[in-house]
Amino acid sequence: MKFTSFKRSTAVLALGLTVALGATGCNRGEEGASGDKVTLAVSTLNNPFFVDLRDGATEAAEAAGLTLEVVDAQNDSATQTNQLATAATSGVQGVIINPVDSDSAAAAVSPLLENNIPVIAVDRAVNDAEIASLVSSDNVAGGKQAADELAKAMGEKGKVIVLQGVAGTSASRDRGAGFEEGIKAYPDIEVVAKQTANFDRAQALDVATNLLQANSDVTGIFAENDEMALGAIQALGDRAGTDVKVVGFDGTEDALAAIQAGTMTATIAQQPSELGKRSVELMAQLLAGETVESNVPVPVTTVTEENVEEFIK
């Protein structure tokens, strides 16, 4: 079914109401969205987290009767911009974006908004753009939870290294801010180094190896995602989980296995499948001419050896 001018106008009106009034919740509108084409622009499918997000979105699209096209930017902002430019002229009725870079994504979604194509962001915000909604985990709260768990494992004293995600992403910024705020409650813990590894395991192996050589007395590592935490664990070798406690973020299958093995202390589990599912459900509502909430938080949970079994699929 084509996205009619009336529907586009309705969606734009809904967007305006969302921004102006803070938006209100409403029921799901699958009937009006059936058959519409939606593009899901993912930052990278090399990360298992985003594979789960895609799978959740795909399942929800099938349930709503949407045709979902998934494009992978391979963590390249220029590639994602080109993908969205193509989407703007390809007849899609809506776009869900997981930005490579929250700042540069504003320019990337501009052609879509100019063509009255509704845009929803998932996992990461689009800065300085009036998109319809953001579906994301509470990353600030998760960062604080990570600080508490790492501090507890370290006996509330010692030195910490922080592995940061992709610069400019809201996920990295918010998790980092939450961790920084949370760790202030422990005056005997010092953050001695911060460096980006771009949410990538291989890069984290190299970065952690170098930082550990320069800071051999650290006893804690916080990584802003599980892939980097797993890279750090590789760099630590036998020290992981014993001399040095590691806390990650995401709750991926590999991270849960590391917690079971005792090499990772904790992870802050997101629900990537739920993020994908909710973003598609919201898009279905928009395409049906309904209003949606401007921010849709999805809960996060601290996973340790005490509750890890509950998260194993």
Short mmCIF file of C-alpha atoms in Angstrom, two decimals:
data_model
loop_
_atom_site.label_atom_id
_atom_site.label_comp_id
_atom_site.label_asym_id
_atom_site.label_seq_id
_atom_site.Cartn_x
_atom_site.Cartn_y
_atom_site.Cartn_z
CA MET A 1 0.00 0.00 0.00
CA LYS A 2 1.37 3.41 -0.89
CA PHE A 3 1.91 6.03 1.77
CA THR A 4 -0.74 8.56 0.70
CA SER A 5 -0.41 12.32 1.01
CA PHE A 6 -3.06 12.19 3.69
CA LYS A 7 -1.07 9.67 5.65
CA ARG A 8 2.14 11.64 5.19
CA SER A 9 0.38 14.78 6.38
CA THR A 10 -0.99 12.90 9.33
CA ALA A 11 2.43 11.54 10.20
CA VAL A 12 3.96 15.01 9.95
CA LEU A 13 1.16 16.37 12.14
CA ALA A 14 1.84 13.58 14.60
CA LEU A 15 5.52 14.47 14.52
CA GLY A 16 4.71 18.11 15.25
CA LEU A 17 2.46 17.16 18.12
CA THR A 18 5.13 14.84 19.43
CA VAL A 19 7.75 17.58 19.50
CA ALA A 20 5.45 20.35 20.71
CA LEU A 21 3.51 18.51 23.35
CA GLY A 22 5.93 15.83 24.46
CA ALA A 23 3.59 13.34 22.86
CA THR A 24 1.16 10.87 24.34
CA GLY A 25 0.96 7.12 24.16
CA CYS A 26 -1.68 5.36 22.13
CA ASN A 27 -2.63 2.00 20.77
CA ARG A 28 -0.75 0.20 18.03
CA GLY A 29 -2.00 0.80 14.49
CA GLU A 30 -1.00 -2.22 12.46
CA GLU A 31 -4.04 -2.15 10.17
CA GLY A 32 -3.14 1.15 8.49
CA ALA A 33 0.53 0.19 8.03
CA SER A 34 0.07 -3.21 6.41
CA GLY A 35 2.09 -3.51 3.19
CA ASP A 36 4.11 -0.33 3.69
CA LYS A 37 7.85 -0.38 3.03
CA VAL A 38 10.23 0.60 5.82
CA THR A 39 14.03 0.85 5.77
CA LEU A 40 16.02 -0.15 8.85
CA ALA A 41 19.46 1.49 8.63
CA VAL A 42 21.80 -0.30 11.05
CA SER A 43 25.24 1.01 12.06
CA THR A 44 26.88 -2.43 11.75
CA LEU A 45 25.80 -6.05 11.64
CA ASN A 46 29.27 -7.21 12.67
CA ASN A 47 28.15 -6.69 16.27
CA PRO A 48 25.84 -9.44 17.66
CA PHE A 49 23.87 -6.79 19.52
CA PHE A 50 22.65 -5.26 16.26
CA VAL A 51 21.96 -8.67 14.77
CA ASP A 52 19.52 -9.25 17.66
CA LEU A 53 18.07 -5.77 17.11
CA ARG A 54 17.54 -6.56 13.42
CA ASP A 55 15.94 -9.89 14.23
CA GLY A 56 13.51 -8.27 16.66
CA ALA A 57 12.62 -5.65 14.06
CA THR A 58 12.14 -8.27 11.36
CA GLU A 59 9.82 -10.32 13.54
CA ALA A 60 7.75 -7.24 14.42
CA ALA A 61 7.58 -6.15 10.76
CA GLU A 62 6.21 -9.54 9.75
CA ALA A 63 3.59 -9.29 12.50
CA ALA A 64 2.59 -5.79 11.35
CA GLY A 65 2.54 -6.67 7.65
CA LEU A 66 5.39 -4.28 6.84
CA THR A 67 8.08 -4.90 4.23
CA LEU A 68 11.36 -4.26 6.03
CA GLU A 69 14.56 -3.54 4.11
CA VAL A 70 17.71 -3.75 6.26
CA VAL A 71 20.86 -1.87 5.23
CA ASP A 72 24.22 -2.14 7.01
CA ALA A 73 26.53 0.91 7.11
CA GLN A 74 29.51 -1.09 8.42
CA ASN A 75 30.13 1.69 10.97
CA ASP A 76 30.76 4.26 8.24
CA SER A 77 28.82 7.53 8.46
CA ALA A 78 29.28 8.36 4.79
CA THR A 79 27.88 4.97 3.79
CA GLN A 80 24.85 5.48 6.04
CA THR A 81 24.24 8.93 4.59
CA ASN A 82 24.25 7.46 1.08
CA GLN A 83 21.91 4.66 2.17
CA LEU A 84 19.41 7.15 3.57
CA ALA A 85 19.66 9.34 0.48
CA THR A 86 18.72 6.28 -1.56
CA ALA A 87 15.86 5.49 0.81
CA ALA A 88 14.50 9.03 0.41
CA THR A 89 13.99 8.47 -3.31
CA SER A 90 13.11 4.77 -3.35
CA GLY A 91 9.48 4.99 -2.27
CA VAL A 92 9.81 3.83 1.32
CA GLN A 93 7.11 5.00 3.70
CA GLY A 94 9.28 5.19 6.83
CA VAL A 95 12.87 4.87 8.06
CA ILE A 96 14.27 3.52 11.31
CA ILE A 97 17.87 4.57 11.89
CA ASN A 98 20.49 3.24 14.26
CA PRO A 99 23.02 6.04 13.67
CA VAL A 100 26.72 5.42 13.16
CA ASP A 101 27.25 8.93 14.53
CA SER A 102 24.49 10.79 16.35
CA ASP A 103 25.80 14.19 15.20
CA SER A 104 26.28 13.49 11.49
CA ALA A 105 22.99 11.59 11.33
CA ALA A 106 21.07 14.88 11.40
CA ALA A 107 22.24 15.71 7.88
CA ALA A 108 21.65 12.12 6.78
CA VAL A 109 17.96 12.15 7.78
CA SER A 110 17.34 15.63 6.38
CA PRO A 111 16.31 14.40 2.88
CA LEU A 112 13.83 12.02 4.50
CA LEU A 113 12.21 14.69 6.65
CA GLU A 114 12.07 17.05 3.67
CA ASN A 115 10.10 14.36 1.82
CA ASN A 116 7.74 13.91 4.80
CA ILE A 117 9.06 10.41 5.46
CA PRO A 118 8.81 9.70 9.21
CA VAL A 119 12.05 8.77 10.98
CA ILE A 120 12.52 6.84 14.22
CA ALA A 121 15.91 6.40 15.89
CA VAL A 122 16.75 3.22 17.75
CA ASP A 123 19.48 2.65 20.37
CA ARG A 124 21.24 5.94 19.51
CA ALA A 125 19.80 9.44 19.18
CA VAL A 126 19.90 11.71 16.13
CA ASN A 127 21.15 15.02 17.47
CA ASP A 128 19.56 18.28 16.30
CA ALA A 129 16.87 16.73 14.11
CA GLU A 130 13.09 16.64 14.69
CA ILE A 131 12.55 12.93 14.29
CA ALA A 132 9.37 11.22 15.48
CA SER A 133 10.75 9.15 18.33
CA LEU A 134 13.80 7.61 19.99
CA VAL A 135 13.67 4.02 21.24
CA SER A 136 16.64 3.38 23.51
CA SER A 137 17.87 1.84 26.71
CA ASP A 138 18.37 4.08 29.72
CA ASN A 139 22.10 4.35 29.13
CA VAL A 140 22.81 6.90 31.85
CA ALA A 141 21.21 4.70 34.49
CA GLY A 142 23.05 1.70 33.04
CA GLY A 143 26.38 3.54 33.32
CA LYS A 144 25.71 4.20 37.00
CA GLN A 145 24.77 0.56 37.53
CA ALA A 146 28.07 -0.47 35.89
CA ALA A 147 30.01 1.84 38.23
CA ASP A 148 28.33 0.36 41.29
CA GLU A 149 28.97 -3.23 40.18
CA LEU A 150 32.60 -2.60 39.28
CA ALA A 151 33.23 -0.75 42.55
CA LYS A 152 31.70 -3.57 44.54
CA ALA A 153 33.87 -6.15 42.77
CA MET A 154 36.99 -4.04 43.37
CA GLY A 155 36.30 -3.62 47.09
CA GLU A 156 35.54 0.06 46.44
CA LYS A 157 39.20 0.95 45.85
CA GLY A 158 41.79 0.82 43.08
CA LYS A 159 42.45 2.12 39.56
CA VAL A 160 40.19 1.84 36.52
CA ILE A 161 40.52 1.99 32.74
CA VAL A 162 37.52 3.03 30.64
CA LEU A 163 37.13 1.81 27.05
CA GLN A 164 34.89 4.26 25.21
CA GLY A 165 32.61 3.63 22.24
CA VAL A 166 32.27 5.50 18.95
CA ALA A 167 32.77 9.20 19.60
CA GLY A 168 29.64 11.23 18.96
CA THR A 169 27.18 8.44 19.64
CA SER A 170 24.59 9.03 22.33
CA ALA A 171 25.17 5.51 23.67
CA SER A 172 28.84 6.21 24.34
CA ARG A 173 28.17 9.67 25.72
CA ASP A 174 25.35 8.60 28.04
CA ARG A 175 27.00 5.42 29.32
CA GLY A 176 30.22 7.32 29.94
CA ALA A 177 28.38 10.11 31.75
CA GLY A 178 26.47 7.64 33.88
CA PHE A 179 29.63 5.74 34.80
CA GLU A 180 31.52 8.94 35.59
CA GLU A 181 28.70 10.11 37.83
CA GLY A 182 28.35 6.74 39.52
CA ILE A 183 32.06 6.23 40.22
CA LYS A 184 32.22 9.58 42.06
CA ALA A 185 30.53 7.84 44.97
CA TYR A 186 33.73 5.84 45.50
CA PRO A 187 36.54 8.28 46.43
CA ASP A 188 39.15 5.53 46.66
CA ILE A 189 38.68 4.56 43.01
CA GLU A 190 40.60 6.52 40.36
CA VAL A 191 39.96 6.46 36.61
CA VAL A 192 43.52 6.53 35.24
CA ALA A 193 42.85 6.21 31.49
CA LYS A 194 40.06 6.59 28.94
CA GLN A 195 40.37 5.74 25.27
CA THR A 196 38.01 4.84 22.46
CA ALA A 197 37.99 1.39 20.90
CA ASN A 198 34.92 2.23 18.77
CA PHE A 199 32.71 -0.51 20.26
CA ASP A 200 34.95 -3.05 18.48
CA ARG A 201 36.48 -6.18 20.05
CA ALA A 202 39.64 -6.26 17.96
CA GLN A 203 40.35 -2.59 18.55
CA ALA A 204 39.70 -3.07 22.26
CA LEU A 205 42.29 -5.85 22.38
CA ASP A 206 44.92 -3.45 21.04
CA VAL A 207 43.81 -0.46 23.10
CA ALA A 208 43.56 -2.44 26.34
CA THR A 209 46.94 -4.06 25.75
CA ASN A 210 48.58 -0.65 25.40
CA LEU A 211 46.74 0.89 28.36
CA LEU A 212 47.56 -2.06 30.61
CA GLN A 213 51.25 -1.75 29.77
CA ALA A 214 51.14 1.89 30.82
CA ASN A 215 48.95 1.21 33.88
CA SER A 216 49.98 -2.20 35.16
CA ASP A 217 48.35 -1.66 38.57
CA VAL A 218 44.74 -1.23 37.41
CA THR A 219 42.22 -3.55 39.00
CA GLY A 220 39.12 -2.58 37.07
CA ILE A 221 37.99 -2.01 33.47
CA PHE A 222 34.68 -0.57 32.35
CA ALA A 223 33.91 -1.04 28.67
CA GLU A 224 30.97 0.82 27.15
CA ASN A 225 29.90 -2.34 25.33
CA ASP A 226 30.46 -6.07 25.64
CA GLU A 227 32.53 -6.40 22.48
CA MET A 228 35.17 -4.10 23.95
CA ALA A 229 34.93 -5.84 27.32
CA LEU A 230 35.67 -9.14 25.59
CA GLY A 231 38.63 -7.57 23.81
CA ALA A 232 39.92 -6.36 27.17
CA ILE A 233 39.52 -9.86 28.61
CA GLN A 234 41.68 -11.19 25.78
CA ALA A 235 44.30 -8.58 26.61
CA LEU A 236 44.21 -9.50 30.30
CA GLY A 237 44.57 -13.25 29.81
CA ASP A 238 44.67 -15.06 33.17
CA ARG A 239 44.25 -11.76 35.04
CA ALA A 240 40.68 -11.33 33.80
CA GLY A 241 38.20 -11.82 36.61
CA THR A 242 40.92 -12.38 39.21
CA ASP A 243 43.38 -9.48 39.42
CA VAL A 244 41.28 -7.23 37.18
CA LYS A 245 37.48 -7.01 37.22
CA VAL A 246 35.74 -6.25 33.92
CA VAL A 247 32.25 -4.85 33.44
CA GLY A 248 30.64 -4.51 30.02
CA PHE A 249 27.37 -3.27 28.60
CA ASP A 250 24.79 -4.94 26.31
CA GLY A 251 24.22 -8.46 27.63
CA THR A 252 25.34 -10.31 24.51
CA GLU A 253 25.58 -14.09 24.35
CA ASP A 254 29.40 -14.00 24.48
CA ALA A 255 29.33 -11.70 27.50
CA LEU A 256 26.96 -13.98 29.37
CA ALA A 257 29.30 -16.89 28.64
CA ALA A 258 32.22 -14.83 29.99
CA ILE A 259 30.29 -14.17 33.20
CA GLN A 260 29.65 -17.89 33.55
CA ALA A 261 33.35 -18.53 32.98
CA GLY A 262 34.28 -15.97 35.63
CA THR A 263 36.33 -13.71 33.35
CA MET A 264 33.71 -10.93 33.26
CA THR A 265 32.22 -9.57 36.47
CA ALA A 266 29.03 -8.11 35.07
CA THR A 267 27.27 -6.67 32.06
CA ILE A 268 24.43 -4.20 31.85
CA ALA A 269 21.94 -6.10 29.75
CA GLN A 270 19.96 -4.27 27.17
CA GLN A 271 17.17 -5.89 25.22
CA PRO A 272 18.28 -5.43 21.59
CA SER A 273 15.51 -7.58 20.20
CA GLU A 274 12.97 -5.53 22.15
CA LEU A 275 14.56 -2.30 20.87
CA GLY A 276 14.09 -3.47 17.29
CA LYS A 277 10.58 -4.70 17.96
CA ARG A 278 9.42 -1.48 19.65
CA SER A 279 10.89 0.72 16.91
CA VAL A 280 8.92 -1.15 14.24
CA GLU A 281 5.74 -1.11 16.31
CA LEU A 282 6.06 2.65 16.69
CA MET A 283 6.63 3.05 12.96
CA ALA A 284 3.48 1.03 12.30
CA GLN A 285 1.60 3.43 14.55
CA LEU A 286 2.96 6.45 12.71
CA LEU A 287 2.08 5.02 9.32
CA ALA A 288 -1.42 4.38 10.60
CA GLY A 289 -1.68 8.09 11.42
CA GLU A 290 -1.35 7.70 15.16
CA THR A 291 0.79 9.69 17.59
CA VAL A 292 3.73 8.14 19.41
CA GLU A 293 5.84 8.99 22.40
CA SER A 294 8.92 11.09 21.65
CA ASN A 295 11.10 8.92 23.91
CA VAL A 296 10.50 5.24 24.55
CA PRO A 297 12.83 3.82 27.23
CA VAL A 298 13.55 0.10 27.37
CA PRO A 299 14.75 -1.16 30.78
CA VAL A 300 18.31 -2.42 31.42
CA THR A 301 19.35 -5.02 33.99
CA THR A 302 22.62 -5.72 35.79
CA VAL A 303 23.70 -9.31 35.09
CA THR A 304 26.21 -11.07 37.34
CA GLU A 305 27.07 -14.67 38.14
CA GLU A 306 24.10 -14.63 40.55
CA ASN A 307 21.43 -14.14 37.86
CA VAL A 308 23.17 -14.93 34.56
CA GLU A 309 21.27 -18.19 34.12
CA GLU A 310 18.05 -16.18 33.75
CA PHE A 311 19.44 -14.51 30.62
CA ILE A 312 20.81 -17.56 28.82
CA LYS A 313 18.64 -18.32 25.78
#
